[in-house]
Structures are given as C-alpha cells and as structure tokens.
PDB file of C-alpha atoms in Angstrom:
ATOM      1  CA  UNK A  13     -67.733   7.497 -58.395  1.00  0.00           C
ATOM      2  CA  UNK A  14     -69.612   4.781 -56.349  1.00  0.00           C
ATOM      3  CA  UNK A  15     -66.523   2.687 -55.828  1.00  0.00           C
ATOM      4  CA  UNK A  16     -64.628   5.501 -54.497  1.00  0.00           C
ATOM      5  CA  UNK A  17     -67.153   7.061 -52.324  1.00  0.00           C
ATOM      6  CA  UNK A  18     -70.060   4.698 -51.799  1.00  0.00           C
ATOM      7  CA  UNK A  19     -73.584   5.771 -51.534  1.00  0.00           C
ATOM      8  CA  UNK A  20     -73.952   5.624 -47.351  1.00  0.00           C
ATOM      9  CA  UNK A  21     -71.387   8.062 -47.151  1.00  0.00           C
ATOM     10  CA  UNK A  22     -71.881  12.139 -46.540  1.00  0.00           C
ATOM     11  CA  UNK A  23     -71.091  13.956 -49.216  1.00  0.00           C
ATOM     12  CA  UNK A  24     -68.722  15.775 -47.165  1.00  0.00           C
ATOM     13  CA  UNK A  25     -67.354  12.437 -46.217  1.00  0.00           C
ATOM     14  CA  UNK A  26     -67.096  11.840 -50.435  1.00  0.00           C
ATOM     15  CA  UNK A  27     -65.416  14.850 -51.037  1.00  0.00           C
ATOM     16  CA  UNK A  28     -62.378  13.471 -49.051  1.00  0.00           C
ATOM     17  CA  UNK A  29     -62.558  10.183 -50.323  1.00  0.00           C
ATOM     18  CA  UNK A  30     -62.858  11.797 -54.222  1.00  0.00           C
ATOM     19  CA  UNK A  31     -60.217  14.921 -54.387  1.00  0.00           C
ATOM     20  CA  UNK A  32     -57.496  12.439 -55.044  1.00  0.00           C
ATOM     21  CA  UNK A  33     -59.302  10.539 -57.739  1.00  0.00           C
ATOM     22  CA  UNK A  34     -60.260  14.167 -59.504  1.00  0.00           C
ATOM     23  CA  UNK A  35     -57.005  15.313 -59.333  1.00  0.00           C
ATOM     24  CA  UNK A  36     -55.665  12.324 -60.764  1.00  0.00           C
ATOM     25  CA  UNK A  37     -58.024  12.193 -63.502  1.00  0.00           C
ATOM     26  CA  UNK A  38     -57.897  16.181 -64.047  1.00  0.00           C
ATOM     27  CA  UNK A  39     -61.537  16.391 -62.702  1.00  0.00           C
ATOM     28  CA  UNK A  40     -62.630  18.939 -60.517  1.00  0.00           C
ATOM     29  CA  UNK A  41     -63.963  18.198 -56.943  1.00  0.00           C
ATOM     30  CA  UNK A  42     -67.286  19.483 -58.160  1.00  0.00           C
ATOM     31  CA  UNK A  43     -68.270  17.541 -61.192  1.00  0.00           C
ATOM     32  CA  UNK A  44     -66.807  14.492 -59.572  1.00  0.00           C
ATOM     33  CA  UNK A  45     -69.234  15.149 -57.034  1.00  0.00           C
ATOM     34  CA  UNK A  46     -72.452  15.490 -59.153  1.00  0.00           C
ATOM     35  CA  UNK A  47     -71.219  12.150 -60.670  1.00  0.00           C
ATOM     36  CA  UNK A  48     -71.360  10.823 -58.127  1.00  0.00           C
ATOM     37  CA  UNK A  49     -74.662  12.323 -57.066  1.00  0.00           C
ATOM     38  CA  UNK A  50     -76.345  11.894 -60.965  1.00  0.00           C
ATOM     39  CA  UNK A  51     -75.374   7.851 -59.871  1.00  0.00           C
ATOM     40  CA  UNK A  52     -77.215   7.563 -56.878  1.00  0.00           C
ATOM     41  CA  UNK A  53     -80.205   9.031 -58.501  1.00  0.00           C
ATOM     42  CA  UNK A  54     -80.217   8.877 -61.956  1.00  0.00           C
ATOM     43  CA  UNK A  55     -81.572  12.041 -62.381  1.00  0.00           C
ATOM     44  CA  UNK A  56     -80.115  14.401 -64.919  1.00  0.00           C
ATOM     45  CA  UNK A  57     -80.645  17.410 -63.256  1.00  0.00           C
ATOM     46  CA  UNK A  58     -78.157  16.377 -61.187  1.00  0.00           C
ATOM     47  CA  UNK A  59     -75.979  17.147 -63.776  1.00  0.00           C
ATOM     48  CA  UNK A  60     -76.794  20.906 -64.391  1.00  0.00           C
ATOM     49  CA  UNK A  61     -73.978  23.107 -64.704  1.00  0.00           C
ATOM     50  CA  UNK A  62     -71.392  20.181 -65.523  1.00  0.00           C
ATOM     51  CA  UNK A  63     -69.029  19.331 -68.442  1.00  0.00           C
ATOM     52  CA  UNK A  64     -68.160  15.371 -67.907  1.00  0.00           C
TER      53      UNK A  64
END
C-alpha cells in the first residue's frame, strides 16, 4: 500500500490513489487504508476490525 500511497500523503489523498488498487485486488478501501496505517505505524491496532 505504501508503494501506491506513500507516507507523506494524507488519508484522503491516499484513498484517491488506493481506490483503484483495492478494486482491482478485490479488497475494500477501508481495509486498504487500515493496511497502510499498519505499515506506517507497525501498530496492530490499526488492523482492528479488518480481515486481511
């Protein structure tokens, strides 16, 4: 997710870039953003409620 939406982007800007990728791989945008937040922070709580 960080390759498509680097860390310097805000969540709304990242959502715009991640939406086509998530659609292509059959993942929800919410889960894609959660995976990005986890990659940024390393905190597993970012994945709470997602199924990856």
